[in-house]
Structure formats: structure tokens, C-alpha cells
Tab-separated table of N, CA, C and O in Angstrom:
chain	number	residue	atom	x	y	z
A	1	MET	N	14.781	3.005	13.340
A	1	MET	CA	13.333	3.068	13.306
A	1	MET	C	12.877	3.338	11.866
A	1	MET	O	13.370	4.253	11.221
A	2	SER	N	11.976	2.540	11.396
A	2	SER	CA	11.470	2.733	10.043
A	2	SER	C	10.608	3.991	9.955
A	2	SER	O	9.939	4.365	10.903
A	3	LYS	N	10.641	4.600	8.811
A	3	LYS	CA	9.800	5.759	8.547
A	3	LYS	C	8.955	5.444	7.319
A	3	LYS	O	9.342	4.614	6.497
A	4	TYR	N	7.837	6.145	7.193
A	4	TYR	CA	6.974	5.879	6.049
A	4	TYR	C	7.693	6.124	4.723
A	4	TYR	O	7.395	5.485	3.723
A	5	LYS	N	8.702	6.997	4.750
A	5	LYS	CA	9.464	7.289	3.524
A	5	LYS	C	10.259	6.074	3.033
A	5	LYS	O	10.722	6.053	1.900
A	6	ASP	N	10.441	5.081	3.915
A	6	ASP	CA	11.197	3.880	3.553
A	6	ASP	C	10.353	2.873	2.765
A	6	ASP	O	10.885	1.898	2.239
A	7	VAL	N	9.045	3.095	2.712
A	7	VAL	CA	8.155	2.155	2.023
A	7	VAL	C	8.322	2.305	0.512
A	7	VAL	O	8.278	3.405	-0.027
A	8	VAL	N	8.529	1.174	-0.163
A	8	VAL	CA	8.625	1.165	-1.619
A	8	VAL	C	7.222	0.864	-2.160
A	8	VAL	O	6.652	-0.183	-1.861
A	9	VAL	N	6.682	1.800	-2.918
A	9	VAL	CA	5.312	1.682	-3.426
A	9	VAL	C	5.310	1.204	-4.868
A	9	VAL	O	6.063	1.704	-5.698
A	10	THR	N	4.457	0.235	-5.153
A	10	THR	CA	4.249	-0.252	-6.512
A	10	THR	C	2.756	-0.283	-6.769
A	10	THR	O	1.988	-0.679	-5.891
A	11	LEU	N	2.349	0.103	-7.960
A	11	LEU	CA	0.948	-0.001	-8.355
A	11	LEU	C	0.826	-1.171	-9.314
A	11	LEU	O	1.685	-1.374	-10.166
A	12	SER	N	-0.242	-1.948	-9.163
A	12	SER	CA	-0.402	-3.131	-10.000
A	12	SER	C	-1.857	-3.353	-10.354
A	12	SER	O	-2.754	-3.057	-9.578
A	13	LYS	N	-2.075	-3.899	-11.519
A	13	LYS	CA	-3.425	-4.296	-11.940
A	13	LYS	C	-3.644	-5.782	-11.660
A	13	LYS	O	-4.668	-6.333	-11.991
A	14	LYS	N	-2.643	-6.421	-11.070
A	14	LYS	CA	-2.764	-7.839	-10.722
A	14	LYS	C	-2.548	-8.032	-9.231
A	14	LYS	O	-1.733	-7.357	-8.617
A	15	HIS	N	-3.277	-9.000	-8.655
A	15	HIS	CA	-3.141	-9.296	-7.230
A	15	HIS	C	-1.721	-9.774	-6.951
A	15	HIS	O	-1.193	-10.634	-7.665
A	16	PRO	N	-1.093	-9.213	-5.902
A	16	PRO	CA	0.311	-9.545	-5.610
A	16	PRO	C	0.574	-11.015	-5.309
A	16	PRO	O	1.701	-11.479	-5.473
A	17	GLU	N	-0.427	-11.766	-4.849
A	17	GLU	CA	-0.196	-13.182	-4.545
A	17	GLU	C	-0.795	-14.118	-5.582
A	17	GLU	O	-0.158	-15.065	-6.000
A	18	THR	N	-2.037	-13.850	-5.991
A	18	THR	CA	-2.714	-14.783	-6.889
A	18	THR	C	-2.490	-14.464	-8.355
A	18	THR	O	-2.679	-15.321	-9.209
A	19	GLY	N	-2.130	-13.214	-8.650
A	19	GLY	CA	-1.927	-12.821	-10.041
A	19	GLY	C	-3.229	-12.545	-10.767
A	19	GLY	O	-3.236	-12.271	-11.962
A	20	GLU	N	-4.359	-12.616	-10.037
A	20	GLU	CA	-5.645	-12.332	-10.660
A	20	GLU	C	-5.736	-10.852	-10.991
A	20	GLU	O	-5.240	-10.008	-10.255
A	21	THR	N	-6.418	-10.538	-12.093
A	21	THR	CA	-6.589	-9.154	-12.495
A	21	THR	C	-7.547	-8.466	-11.540
A	21	THR	O	-8.573	-9.029	-11.157
A	22	VAL	N	-7.200	-7.252	-11.171
A	22	VAL	CA	-8.023	-6.461	-10.269
A	22	VAL	C	-9.331	-6.084	-10.981
A	22	VAL	O	-9.351	-5.975	-12.200
A	23	PRO	N	-10.433	-5.911	-10.232
A	23	PRO	CA	-11.688	-5.498	-10.876
A	23	PRO	C	-11.511	-4.184	-11.639
A	23	PRO	O	-10.682	-3.359	-11.259
A	24	ALA	N	-12.284	-3.989	-12.676
A	24	ALA	CA	-12.192	-2.784	-13.504
A	24	ALA	C	-12.321	-1.535	-12.643
A	24	ALA	O	-13.139	-1.481	-11.726
A	25	GLY	N	-11.476	-0.553	-12.915
A	25	GLY	CA	-11.543	0.709	-12.192
A	25	GLY	C	-10.820	0.698	-10.858
A	25	GLY	O	-10.892	1.651	-10.101
A	26	HIS	N	-10.132	-0.398	-10.569
A	26	HIS	CA	-9.399	-0.488	-9.311
A	26	HIS	C	-7.925	-0.755	-9.570
A	26	HIS	O	-7.541	-1.204	-10.637
A	27	THR	N	-7.116	-0.475	-8.561
A	27	THR	CA	-5.673	-0.693	-8.636
A	27	THR	C	-5.213	-1.237	-7.295
A	27	THR	O	-5.750	-0.855	-6.260
A	28	TYR	N	-4.230	-2.128	-7.320
A	28	TYR	CA	-3.605	-2.576	-6.076
A	28	TYR	C	-2.440	-1.652	-5.772
A	28	TYR	O	-1.624	-1.361	-6.644
A	29	VAL	N	-2.384	-1.183	-4.531
A	29	VAL	CA	-1.252	-0.392	-4.059
A	29	VAL	C	-0.448	-1.331	-3.172
A	29	VAL	O	-0.945	-1.810	-2.155
A	30	ILE	N	0.767	-1.637	-3.577
A	30	ILE	CA	1.605	-2.613	-2.882
A	30	ILE	C	2.763	-1.873	-2.214
A	30	ILE	O	3.405	-1.027	-2.842
A	31	GLY	N	2.990	-2.191	-0.958
A	31	GLY	CA	4.088	-1.569	-0.237
A	31	GLY	C	5.037	-2.601	0.325
A	31	GLY	O	4.619	-3.621	0.851
A	32	VAL	N	6.324	-2.334	0.192
A	32	VAL	CA	7.342	-3.214	0.737
A	32	VAL	C	8.204	-2.407	1.704
A	32	VAL	O	8.651	-1.307	1.387
A	33	LEU	N	8.389	-2.959	2.885
A	33	LEU	CA	9.225	-2.337	3.907
A	33	LEU	C	10.087	-3.449	4.480
A	33	LEU	O	9.595	-4.335	5.168
A	34	GLY	N	11.364	-3.422	4.152
A	34	GLY	CA	12.250	-4.503	4.580
A	34	GLY	C	11.780	-5.812	3.961
A	34	GLY	O	11.636	-5.917	2.752
A	35	ASN	N	11.464	-6.800	4.807
A	35	ASN	CA	11.010	-8.097	4.288
A	35	ASN	C	9.497	-8.237	4.400
A	35	ASN	O	8.957	-9.319	4.216
A	36	LYS	N	8.799	-7.145	4.721
A	36	LYS	CA	7.343	-7.177	4.850
A	36	LYS	C	6.700	-6.597	3.608
A	36	LYS	O	7.214	-5.670	2.997
A	37	LYS	N	5.556	-7.180	3.248
A	37	LYS	CA	4.833	-6.725	2.069
A	37	LYS	C	3.351	-6.700	2.389
A	37	LYS	O	2.804	-7.674	2.891
A	38	LYS	N	2.715	-5.567	2.147
A	38	LYS	CA	1.272	-5.424	2.359
A	38	LYS	C	0.697	-4.695	1.157
A	38	LYS	O	1.414	-4.028	0.416
A	39	TRP	N	-0.610	-4.819	0.985
A	39	TRP	CA	-1.244	-4.123	-0.122
A	39	TRP	C	-2.701	-3.878	0.197
A	39	TRP	O	-3.254	-4.450	1.122
A	40	TYR	N	-3.284	-2.990	-0.577
A	40	TYR	CA	-4.715	-2.766	-0.498
A	40	TYR	C	-5.207	-2.363	-1.880
A	40	TYR	O	-4.423	-2.014	-2.752
A	41	GLU	N	-6.508	-2.479	-2.044
A	41	GLU	CA	-7.131	-2.171	-3.315
A	41	GLU	C	-7.743	-0.776	-3.210
A	41	GLU	O	-8.285	-0.416	-2.171
A	42	ILE	N	-7.626	-0.003	-4.270
A	42	ILE	CA	-8.155	1.359	-4.243
A	42	ILE	C	-8.844	1.663	-5.566
A	42	ILE	O	-8.487	1.096	-6.603
A	43	ASP	N	-9.829	2.518	-5.510
A	43	ASP	CA	-10.487	2.989	-6.716
A	43	ASP	C	-9.466	3.808	-7.509
A	43	ASP	O	-8.831	4.715	-6.969
A	44	SER	N	-9.295	3.475	-8.763
A	44	SER	CA	-8.267	4.132	-9.582
A	44	SER	C	-8.480	5.644	-9.669
A	44	SER	O	-7.522	6.397	-9.779
A	45	GLN	N	-9.731	6.097	-9.621
A	45	GLN	CA	-10.003	7.537	-9.656
A	45	GLN	C	-9.461	8.221	-8.404
A	45	GLN	O	-8.940	9.328	-8.475
A	46	LEU	N	-9.599	7.562	-7.248
A	46	LEU	CA	-9.083	8.116	-5.998
A	46	LEU	C	-7.567	8.231	-6.052
A	46	LEU	O	-6.975	9.165	-5.519
A	47	LEU	N	-6.965	7.251	-6.692
A	47	LEU	CA	-5.513	7.195	-6.793
A	47	LEU	C	-4.946	8.456	-7.443
A	47	LEU	O	-3.901	8.956	-7.047
A	48	ASN	N	-5.687	8.983	-8.421
A	48	ASN	CA	-5.219	10.173	-9.140
A	48	ASN	C	-5.046	11.380	-8.230
A	48	ASN	O	-4.235	12.250	-8.499
A	49	GLY	N	-5.816	11.431	-7.139
A	49	GLY	CA	-5.741	12.566	-6.237
A	49	GLY	C	-4.729	12.403	-5.114
A	49	GLY	O	-4.570	13.294	-4.290
A	50	LEU	N	-4.050	11.271	-5.081
A	50	LEU	CA	-3.115	10.993	-3.988
A	50	LEU	C	-1.665	11.147	-4.440
A	50	LEU	O	-1.319	10.810	-5.562
A	51	SER	N	-0.851	11.621	-3.537
A	51	SER	CA	0.582	11.719	-3.829
A	51	SER	C	1.269	10.430	-3.383
A	51	SER	O	0.684	9.622	-2.655
A	52	ASN	N	2.500	10.253	-3.795
A	52	ASN	CA	3.273	9.092	-3.361
A	52	ASN	C	3.387	9.086	-1.834
A	52	ASN	O	3.314	8.036	-1.205
A	53	ASP	N	3.532	10.273	-1.241
A	53	ASP	CA	3.586	10.396	0.221
A	53	ASP	C	2.343	9.804	0.874
A	53	ASP	O	2.433	9.088	1.863
A	54	ASP	N	1.169	10.143	0.308
A	54	ASP	CA	-0.092	9.624	0.854
A	54	ASP	C	-0.099	8.096	0.846
A	54	ASP	O	-0.493	7.454	1.813
A	55	LEU	N	0.331	7.538	-0.274
A	55	LEU	CA	0.348	6.076	-0.420
A	55	LEU	C	1.332	5.459	0.565
A	55	LEU	O	1.042	4.447	1.196
A	56	GLN	N	2.502	6.073	0.708
A	56	GLN	CA	3.508	5.557	1.639
A	56	GLN	C	2.983	5.575	3.070
A	56	GLN	O	3.176	4.626	3.819
A	57	LYS	N	2.291	6.654	3.446
A	57	LYS	CA	1.770	6.760	4.813
A	57	LYS	C	0.731	5.688	5.080
A	57	LYS	O	0.721	5.066	6.141
A	58	GLU	N	-0.169	5.463	4.122
A	58	GLU	CA	-1.226	4.467	4.282
A	58	GLU	C	-0.626	3.061	4.389
A	58	GLU	O	-0.999	2.273	5.251
A	59	LEU	N	0.321	2.759	3.523
A	59	LEU	CA	0.969	1.444	3.546
A	59	LEU	C	1.789	1.259	4.811
A	59	LEU	O	1.846	0.172	5.366
A	60	PHE	N	2.413	2.327	5.258
A	60	PHE	CA	3.223	2.254	6.478
A	60	PHE	C	2.357	1.823	7.660
A	60	PHE	O	2.779	1.020	8.482
A	61	LYS	N	1.112	2.341	7.709
A	61	LYS	CA	0.187	1.950	8.785
A	61	LYS	C	-0.075	0.444	8.743
A	61	LYS	O	-0.191	-0.206	9.772
A	62	LEU	N	-0.177	-0.103	7.535
A	62	LEU	CA	-0.421	-1.540	7.383
A	62	LEU	C	0.830	-2.356	7.717
A	62	LEU	O	0.751	-3.412	8.323
A	63	LEU	N	1.972	-1.854	7.284
A	63	LEU	CA	3.226	-2.577	7.450
A	63	LEU	C	3.791	-2.476	8.864
A	63	LEU	O	4.518	-3.327	9.318
A	64	HIS	N	3.466	-1.380	9.525
A	64	HIS	CA	4.101	-1.088	10.795
A	64	HIS	C	3.044	-0.626	11.789
A	64	HIS	O	3.081	0.508	12.256
A	65	PRO	N	2.049	-1.482	12.081
A	65	PRO	CA	0.952	-1.046	12.948
A	65	PRO	C	1.446	-0.692	14.348
A	65	PRO	O	2.305	-1.379	14.894
A	66	GLN	N	0.933	0.396	14.872
A	66	GLN	CA	1.287	0.810	16.230
A	66	GLN	C	0.441	-0.003	17.198
A	66	GLN	O	-0.761	-0.136	17.016
A	67	THR	N	1.081	-0.554	18.196
A	67	THR	CA	0.326	-1.337	19.185
A	67	THR	C	-0.203	-0.407	20.267
A	67	THR	O	0.542	0.417	20.794
A	68	HIS	N	-1.476	-0.517	20.538
A	68	HIS	CA	-2.101	0.302	21.578
A	68	HIS	C	-2.610	-0.628	22.661
A	68	HIS	O	-3.404	-1.515	22.406
A	69	HIS	N	-2.136	-0.433	23.867
A	69	HIS	CA	-2.559	-1.297	24.984
A	69	HIS	C	-3.556	-0.562	25.857
A	69	HIS	O	-3.439	0.596	26.112
């Protein structure tokens, strides 16, 4: 079973697919878990207040969504 700690986090100023530069003051948070890759854009100021754990947990939700029936 995957855990959020398994997510590899990378920060980028370029879009992971298009290579376009992120808008000023923003950063892409990219997460890789196995062969899956997801990302989201965040205000760079907010990023300063977050730990790597926080980023891993957020990306894990994107990479490994829980199904609710």
C-alpha cells in the first residue's frame, strides 16, 4: 500500500508538460508516485509555510484519490 511518504516532490517554475513558465509569484508542486505524476500550482509565499510532509500529503490525495461510494 502506498503511503504519502512515498511521493517524490519536485518544485518547478515551469509547467511539467508544456514547459511554459509559471505566472510570477507561483510555483508548480510536482509529485511522482510509482508511474503516476500529478501537480498543482501554488502561491510561492504559501509554499514557504509548508513542510515537505504537507506537500507530500496534498500530492498523495491527487495521486491516490480515495474512492467514496
